[in-house]
Tab-separated table of C-alpha atoms and ligand atoms in Angstrom:
chain	number	residue	atom	x	y	z
A	1	MET	CA	127.985	85.501	94.364
A	2	THR	CA	125.555	84.479	97.114
A	3	LEU	CA	122.087	83.412	96.061
A	4	PRO	CA	119.070	84.878	97.854
A	5	SER	CA	118.227	82.407	100.651
A	6	ARG	CA	114.968	81.424	98.957
A	7	LEU	CA	116.973	80.094	95.977
A	8	ALA	CA	119.923	78.633	97.867
A	9	ALA	CA	120.018	74.837	98.316
A	10	PRO	CA	118.178	73.817	101.507
A	11	PRO	CA	120.421	72.794	104.429
A	12	GLU	CA	121.437	69.123	104.466
A	13	GLU	CA	119.523	68.489	107.699
A	14	ALA	CA	116.277	69.840	106.185
A	15	VAL	CA	116.688	67.624	103.098
A	16	ARG	CA	117.280	64.582	105.322
A	17	ALA	CA	114.099	65.262	107.338
A	18	PHE	CA	112.142	65.831	104.092
A	19	ALA	CA	113.439	62.501	102.693
A	20	GLU	CA	112.522	60.612	105.867
A	21	ASP	CA	108.991	62.076	105.933
A	22	VAL	CA	108.445	61.379	102.216
A	23	ARG	CA	109.668	57.808	102.620
A	24	ARG	CA	107.361	57.161	105.576
A	25	ASP	CA	104.256	59.030	104.306
A	26	LEU	CA	104.257	57.651	100.754
A	27	ARG	CA	104.212	54.120	102.175
A	28	LEU	CA	101.089	54.817	104.258
A	29	SER	CA	97.691	53.727	103.070
A	30	PRO	CA	96.307	55.985	101.662
A	31	ARG	CA	99.567	57.500	100.432
A	32	GLN	CA	100.253	60.967	101.850
A	33	LEU	CA	102.635	63.921	101.828
A	34	GLN	CA	102.721	66.613	104.534
A	35	SER	CA	101.291	69.972	103.519
A	36	LYS	CA	104.152	71.914	105.100
A	37	TYR	CA	106.312	70.692	102.182
A	38	LEU	CA	104.115	72.541	99.663
A	39	TYR	CA	106.031	75.725	100.524
A	40	ASP	CA	109.376	75.842	98.741
A	41	ALA	CA	110.220	79.103	96.888
A	42	LEU	CA	107.862	78.339	93.995
A	43	GLY	CA	105.174	76.968	96.339
A	44	SER	CA	105.227	80.161	98.420
A	45	ALA	CA	105.004	82.303	95.254
A	46	LEU	CA	102.078	80.205	94.010
A	47	PHE	CA	100.365	80.569	97.399
A	48	GLU	CA	100.666	84.369	97.088
A	49	ALA	CA	98.996	84.067	93.669
A	50	ILE	CA	96.225	81.898	95.183
A	51	CYS	CA	95.520	84.700	97.683
A	52	LEU	CA	94.743	86.978	94.717
A	53	LEU	CA	92.279	84.564	93.099
A	54	PRO	CA	88.625	85.649	93.270
A	55	TRP	CA	87.687	82.135	94.476
A	56	TYR	CA	90.112	82.029	97.449
A	57	ARG	CA	88.499	84.492	99.819
A	58	ILE	CA	90.264	83.711	103.116
A	59	THR	CA	93.067	86.270	102.828
A	60	ARG	CA	90.833	89.178	101.870
A	61	ALA	CA	88.187	88.314	104.471
A	62	GLU	CA	90.757	88.127	107.257
A	63	GLY	CA	92.409	91.335	106.035
A	64	ARG	CA	89.032	93.106	106.205
A	65	LEU	CA	88.489	91.929	109.781
A	66	LEU	CA	91.979	93.056	110.831
A	67	THR	CA	91.520	96.457	109.181
A	68	ARG	CA	88.058	97.017	110.648
A	69	TRP	CA	88.546	95.533	114.146
A	70	GLY	CA	92.328	95.375	114.672
A	71	ARG	CA	92.302	98.300	117.108
A	72	GLU	CA	89.727	96.560	119.282
A	73	MET	CA	91.671	93.293	119.089
A	74	VAL	CA	94.943	94.802	120.331
A	75	ALA	CA	93.113	96.848	122.976
A	76	GLY	CA	92.373	93.515	124.651
A	77	VAL	CA	96.126	92.888	125.156
A	78	ARG	CA	97.825	94.980	127.841
A	79	GLY	CA	101.375	96.273	128.267
A	80	PRO	CA	104.196	96.552	125.765
A	81	VAL	CA	103.441	93.841	123.221
A	82	ALA	CA	105.783	91.517	121.316
A	83	LEU	CA	104.181	89.855	118.277
A	84	VAL	CA	104.859	86.268	117.204
A	85	GLU	CA	103.387	85.073	113.919
A	86	LEU	CA	103.304	81.327	113.206
A	87	GLY	CA	103.426	80.700	109.438
A	88	CYS	CA	103.658	84.364	108.483
A	89	GLY	CA	103.454	83.958	104.680
A	90	SER	CA	103.727	87.459	103.174
A	91	GLY	CA	103.677	89.224	106.567
A	92	GLU	CA	100.890	91.539	105.424
A	93	LYS	CA	98.582	90.613	108.278
A	94	VAL	CA	101.154	91.103	111.024
A	95	SER	CA	101.845	94.501	109.411
A	96	LEU	CA	98.186	95.416	109.942
A	97	ILE	CA	98.393	94.475	113.633
A	98	ALA	CA	101.700	96.320	114.028
A	99	GLY	CA	100.021	99.377	112.490
A	100	GLN	CA	97.402	99.252	115.244
A	101	LEU	CA	100.100	99.196	117.942
A	102	ARG	CA	102.148	102.029	116.427
A	103	GLU	CA	100.668	104.779	118.555
A	104	ARG	CA	101.042	102.750	121.720
A	105	GLN	CA	104.698	101.698	121.582
A	106	ARG	CA	107.894	101.873	119.574
A	107	PRO	CA	109.645	99.722	118.574
A	108	ILE	CA	107.375	96.689	118.271
A	109	PRO	CA	109.355	93.433	118.523
A	110	ILE	CA	108.136	90.864	115.985
A	111	HIS	CA	109.135	87.213	115.664
A	112	LEU	CA	108.260	85.721	112.271
A	113	ILE	CA	108.145	81.946	112.066
A	114	ASP	CA	107.885	80.092	108.791
A	115	ILE	CA	109.236	76.887	107.320
A	116	SER	CA	109.679	78.625	103.959
A	117	PRO	CA	112.713	80.910	103.460
A	118	ALA	CA	110.860	82.615	100.585
A	119	ALA	CA	107.942	83.512	102.871
A	120	LEU	CA	110.328	84.841	105.531
A	121	GLU	CA	112.180	86.920	102.971
A	122	LEU	CA	108.937	88.414	101.648
A	123	SER	CA	107.530	89.168	105.088
A	124	GLU	CA	110.802	90.701	106.288
A	125	LYS	CA	110.754	92.896	103.163
A	126	ASN	CA	107.128	93.936	103.758
A	127	LEU	CA	107.767	94.711	107.425
A	128	GLY	CA	110.948	96.561	106.459
A	129	LYS	CA	108.688	99.241	104.970
A	130	ILE	CA	107.436	100.047	108.480
A	131	GLU	CA	109.765	102.108	110.654
A	132	HIS	CA	108.768	101.206	114.161
A	133	VAL	CA	109.303	97.429	114.184
A	134	SER	CA	112.252	95.218	115.100
A	135	VAL	CA	111.974	91.920	113.267
A	136	VAL	CA	113.550	88.516	113.943
A	137	GLY	CA	112.876	85.741	111.401
A	138	HIS	CA	113.002	82.042	112.311
A	139	ARG	CA	113.139	79.432	109.582
A	140	ALA	CA	111.460	76.749	111.638
A	141	THR	CA	108.356	74.651	112.132
A	142	TYR	CA	105.559	76.216	114.178
A	143	GLU	CA	106.514	74.123	117.202
A	144	GLU	CA	110.244	74.907	117.154
A	145	GLY	CA	109.664	78.585	116.253
A	146	LEU	CA	107.186	79.009	119.085
A	147	ARG	CA	109.686	77.575	121.584
A	148	ARG	CA	112.413	79.917	120.305
A	149	ALA	CA	110.183	83.012	120.357
A	150	ALA	CA	108.982	82.211	123.891
A	151	ARG	CA	112.616	81.794	125.046
A	152	GLU	CA	113.621	85.088	123.445
A	153	ARG	CA	110.648	87.146	124.661
A	154	PRO	CA	111.686	90.642	125.750
A	155	GLU	CA	111.485	90.941	129.554
A	156	GLY	CA	108.385	92.768	130.736
A	157	SER	CA	106.507	92.319	127.456
A	158	THR	CA	103.197	90.632	126.693
A	159	LEU	CA	103.238	88.077	123.853
A	160	LEU	CA	100.507	88.211	121.240
A	161	VAL	CA	100.734	85.053	119.114
A	162	LEU	CA	99.110	85.256	115.675
A	163	PHE	CA	98.021	82.009	114.009
A	164	LEU	CA	96.175	83.290	110.963
A	165	GLY	CA	95.039	82.312	107.473
A	166	SER	CA	93.276	79.226	108.850
A	167	ASN	CA	96.677	77.500	109.121
A	168	VAL	CA	95.118	75.638	112.069
A	169	GLY	CA	92.774	73.986	109.548
A	170	ASN	CA	95.695	71.959	108.186
A	171	PHE	CA	95.834	70.016	111.466
A	172	ASP	CA	93.488	67.150	112.244
A	173	PRO	CA	91.251	67.894	115.268
A	174	PRO	CA	93.294	66.002	117.902
A	175	TYR	CA	96.478	67.759	116.806
A	176	SER	CA	94.851	71.218	116.636
A	177	GLN	CA	93.816	70.717	120.275
A	178	MET	CA	97.328	69.574	121.204
A	179	PHE	CA	98.966	72.436	119.348
A	180	LEU	CA	96.772	75.044	121.050
A	181	GLU	CA	97.740	73.445	124.363
A	182	GLU	CA	101.393	73.778	123.312
A	183	ILE	CA	100.853	77.475	122.567
A	184	ARG	CA	99.117	77.930	125.941
A	185	ALA	CA	102.006	76.200	127.723
A	186	ALA	CA	104.518	78.545	126.050
A	187	LEU	CA	102.581	81.639	127.203
A	188	ARG	CA	102.344	83.458	130.541
A	189	PRO	CA	99.216	84.909	132.177
A	190	GLY	CA	98.208	88.073	130.311
A	191	ASP	CA	99.586	86.837	126.946
A	192	ALA	CA	97.161	86.195	124.089
A	193	LEU	CA	96.509	84.223	120.918
A	194	LEU	CA	94.695	85.574	117.864
A	195	LEU	CA	93.419	82.611	115.850
A	196	GLY	CA	92.073	82.865	112.282
A	197	ALA	CA	89.839	79.990	111.138
A	198	ASP	CA	87.727	79.456	108.054
A	199	LEU	CA	84.071	78.528	108.655
A	200	VAL	CA	81.925	75.861	107.013
A	201	LYS	CA	80.242	77.129	103.840
A	202	PRO	CA	78.544	75.643	100.770
A	203	GLU	CA	80.475	72.841	99.081
A	204	ALA	CA	80.587	74.511	95.655
A	205	GLU	CA	82.261	77.585	97.148
A	206	LEU	CA	84.790	75.454	99.042
A	207	LEU	CA	85.702	73.402	95.984
A	208	LEU	CA	86.284	76.494	93.835
A	209	ALA	CA	88.623	77.845	96.516
A	210	TYR	CA	90.780	74.691	96.283
A	211	ASP	CA	90.350	73.869	92.592
A	212	ASP	CA	90.254	77.178	90.739
A	213	PRO	CA	89.439	77.542	87.033
A	214	LEU	CA	92.871	79.067	86.331
A	215	GLY	CA	94.687	76.005	87.627
A	216	VAL	CA	96.872	77.941	90.097
A	217	THR	CA	95.975	75.642	93.012
A	218	ALA	CA	96.645	72.627	90.772
A	219	ALA	CA	100.121	74.021	90.043
A	220	PHE	CA	100.677	74.671	93.770
A	221	ASN	CA	99.770	71.044	94.530
A	222	LYS	CA	101.772	69.473	91.671
A	223	ASN	CA	104.800	71.578	92.569
A	224	LEU	CA	105.235	69.308	95.569
A	225	LEU	CA	106.123	66.469	93.173
A	226	GLN	CA	108.480	68.802	91.336
A	227	ARG	CA	110.101	69.705	94.648
A	228	ILE	CA	110.626	65.996	95.386
A	229	ASN	CA	112.104	65.557	91.891
A	230	THR	CA	114.586	68.390	92.498
A	231	GLU	CA	115.529	67.943	96.131
A	232	LEU	CA	115.238	64.179	96.482
A	233	PHE	CA	116.290	63.170	92.942
A	234	ALA	CA	112.964	61.593	91.976
A	235	ASP	CA	111.367	60.981	88.565
A	236	PHE	CA	107.687	61.890	89.038
A	237	ASP	CA	106.100	62.631	85.641
A	238	LEU	CA	103.931	65.653	86.540
A	239	SER	CA	101.808	65.262	83.409
A	240	ALA	CA	100.656	61.863	84.710
A	241	PHE	CA	98.893	63.391	87.758
A	242	ASP	CA	95.620	65.270	88.191
A	243	HIS	CA	94.921	67.748	90.977
A	244	ARG	CA	91.717	66.906	92.836
A	245	ALA	CA	89.900	68.757	95.646
A	246	VAL	CA	87.260	66.845	97.610
A	247	TRP	CA	84.871	68.060	100.314
A	248	ASN	CA	84.733	65.365	102.985
A	249	ALA	CA	81.446	66.357	104.655
A	250	ARG	CA	81.707	63.820	107.487
A	251	GLU	CA	85.154	65.121	108.566
A	252	ARG	CA	84.332	68.714	107.546
A	253	ARG	CA	87.540	69.136	105.559
A	254	VAL	CA	88.590	69.933	102.012
A	255	GLU	CA	91.192	67.393	100.923
A	256	MET	CA	93.719	68.011	98.158
A	257	HIS	CA	94.953	64.983	96.274
A	258	LEU	CA	97.257	64.180	93.376
A	259	VAL	CA	95.709	61.361	91.384
A	260	SER	CA	97.760	59.105	89.146
A	261	ARG	CA	96.350	59.057	85.587
A	262	ARG	CA	97.869	55.681	84.795
A	263	ARG	CA	99.799	52.824	86.305
A	264	GLN	CA	103.310	54.121	86.848
A	265	ASP	CA	106.586	53.449	88.648
A	266	VAL	CA	108.455	56.219	90.464
A	267	THR	CA	111.897	56.217	92.040
A	268	ILE	CA	112.921	58.690	94.763
A	269	ALA	CA	116.666	58.188	95.067
A	270	ARG	CA	117.373	60.261	98.186
A	271	ALA	CA	114.463	58.652	100.037
A	272	ASP	CA	115.656	55.221	98.934
A	273	LEU	CA	112.126	54.466	97.723
A	274	ALA	CA	110.573	52.847	94.645
A	275	LEU	CA	106.798	53.138	94.228
A	276	SER	CA	104.232	51.595	91.933
A	277	LEU	CA	101.070	53.665	91.610
A	278	GLU	CA	97.881	52.259	90.131
A	279	ALA	CA	95.701	54.251	87.723
A	280	GLY	CA	93.350	56.362	89.896
A	281	GLU	CA	95.488	55.961	93.022
A	282	SER	CA	95.878	59.189	94.966
A	283	ILE	CA	98.465	60.922	97.113
A	284	TRP	CA	96.755	63.039	99.790
A	285	THR	CA	98.681	66.297	100.176
A	286	GLU	CA	96.606	68.654	102.339
A	287	SER	CA	93.540	68.857	104.574
A	288	SER	CA	91.760	72.136	105.319
A	289	TYR	CA	89.301	71.633	108.158
A	290	LYS	CA	86.380	74.053	108.336
A	291	TYR	CA	84.874	75.153	111.635
A	292	GLU	CA	81.698	76.405	113.273
A	293	SER	CA	82.303	79.605	115.279
A	294	ALA	CA	81.303	78.039	118.631
A	295	GLU	CA	83.634	75.120	117.973
A	296	ILE	CA	86.606	77.521	117.778
A	297	LEU	CA	85.703	78.933	121.198
A	298	ARG	CA	85.568	75.390	122.598
A	299	LEU	CA	88.906	74.517	121.005
A	300	GLY	CA	90.621	77.452	122.752
A	301	ALA	CA	88.831	76.872	126.049
A	302	GLY	CA	89.823	73.191	125.916
A	303	ALA	CA	93.470	74.281	125.646
A	304	GLY	CA	93.204	76.481	128.753
A	305	PHE	CA	92.484	79.848	127.111
A	306	ARG	CA	89.727	82.318	127.959
A	307	PRO	CA	87.853	83.590	124.870
A	308	ALA	CA	88.233	87.389	124.801
A	309	GLY	CA	86.446	88.276	121.548
A	310	GLN	CA	85.342	86.839	118.220
A	311	TRP	CA	84.891	88.713	114.944
A	312	ILE	CA	83.171	87.104	111.946
A	313	GLU	CA	83.334	88.176	108.310
A	314	PRO	CA	79.817	87.346	107.136
A	315	ASP	CA	80.304	87.192	103.333
A	316	ALA	CA	83.235	84.811	103.053
A	317	ARG	CA	82.473	83.272	106.491
A	318	PHE	CA	85.777	83.603	108.306
A	319	ALA	CA	86.370	84.041	112.059
A	320	LEU	CA	89.108	85.721	114.075
A	321	THR	CA	89.068	84.778	117.755
A	322	LEU	CA	91.134	86.382	120.506
A	323	PHE	CA	92.067	84.113	123.398
A	324	ALA	CA	93.609	85.337	126.636
A	325	ALA	CA	96.006	83.218	128.696
A	326	PRO	CA	94.583	83.394	132.229
B	1	SAM	C1	98.367	78.951	104.136
B	1	SAM	S1	99.839	79.887	104.266
B	1	SAM	C2	99.222	81.257	105.221
B	1	SAM	C3	100.165	82.402	105.334
B	1	SAM	C4	99.657	83.565	106.196
B	1	SAM	N1	99.499	83.161	107.577
B	1	SAM	C5	98.353	84.078	105.669
B	1	SAM	O1	97.400	84.094	106.450
B	1	SAM	O2	98.297	84.501	104.512
B	1	SAM	C6	100.764	78.943	105.425
B	1	SAM	C7	102.152	79.494	105.766
B	1	SAM	O3	102.673	78.734	106.860
B	1	SAM	C8	103.904	78.121	106.512
B	1	SAM	N2	103.876	76.770	107.095
B	1	SAM	C9	103.091	75.725	106.715
B	1	SAM	N3	103.275	74.684	107.530
B	1	SAM	C10	104.213	75.071	108.444
B	1	SAM	C11	104.811	74.439	109.582
B	1	SAM	N4	104.472	73.196	109.951
B	1	SAM	N5	105.715	75.147	110.299
B	1	SAM	C12	106.051	76.427	109.944
B	1	SAM	N6	105.516	77.065	108.878
B	1	SAM	C13	104.599	76.407	108.152
B	1	SAM	C14	103.968	78.115	104.999
B	1	SAM	O4	105.292	78.174	104.533
B	1	SAM	C15	103.142	79.360	104.639
B	1	SAM	O5	103.950	80.515	104.553
């Protein structure tokens, strides 16, 4: 019997890279873990649940913008289009864009890029319900997936890269600039980038989005320790950690932390690491930077793009910006 890929053991190479990153990042001060590792099969399922929470409004706000303005967005991109989505999650948003292109061309080539096999499986299933698409999934980081999709672009097509869900907010500002430059360098004149970014809003609203009363985001965060226990043979006691979300106003980011409730020792066998955590010491697991709308335009322009349109959802305060590659 073969297990679905989301349940199969991760490839040896991926486990080795995970172990190396965990070993390096947990020895930093403050201690850290990279947010891309939040998304194993359970992490991806918990993220889908987060998208349904009343307090996490990003997914619905972006969906409303795509439904209302998607036709106008794709009208700004000429020629037969090939879609590339970086960090596709459930694939529901790329489905909305594909729906807008349906009358213009068939089939629509789509490259899905995600580090999580569970997310790829779900998005391939969701896109499988649409007849006029041809889908290629890449289990890869954004950077590697982008390079592959650019290499495999169908001749004569225009690439429309989707970077949605405010995934860009997980990067610190210097890296978001560098990554947009990397996207620009992978594109040709006439190609485009559609960037979704969450906007600054009142602190109380932001904290509820990342620390919900049902504890789903806490489970999503703590699951990273469980993943390390399973894949790297560690002995984190999950009940000895609290989930904490903090609005860092100076840096304009929500930070997620796992805070040790007591002094404790942890061993991570496959990372060859033994840790002693003090009571109150935290492990920083994710940053979600929040933007001003004009700042997003500057970010794209600084990477060599020409802003071609910006749509803002006024209730949840979320922006979609279309950038053209000149
Ligand atoms: C916050 S979710 C957003 C999903 C989707 N874009 C949306 O808007 O609902 C981030 C997605 O990107 C993937 N991801 C996170 N970091 C990644 C990385 N460095 N490279 C590739 N995929 C990544 C995760 O597995 C997850 O599916």
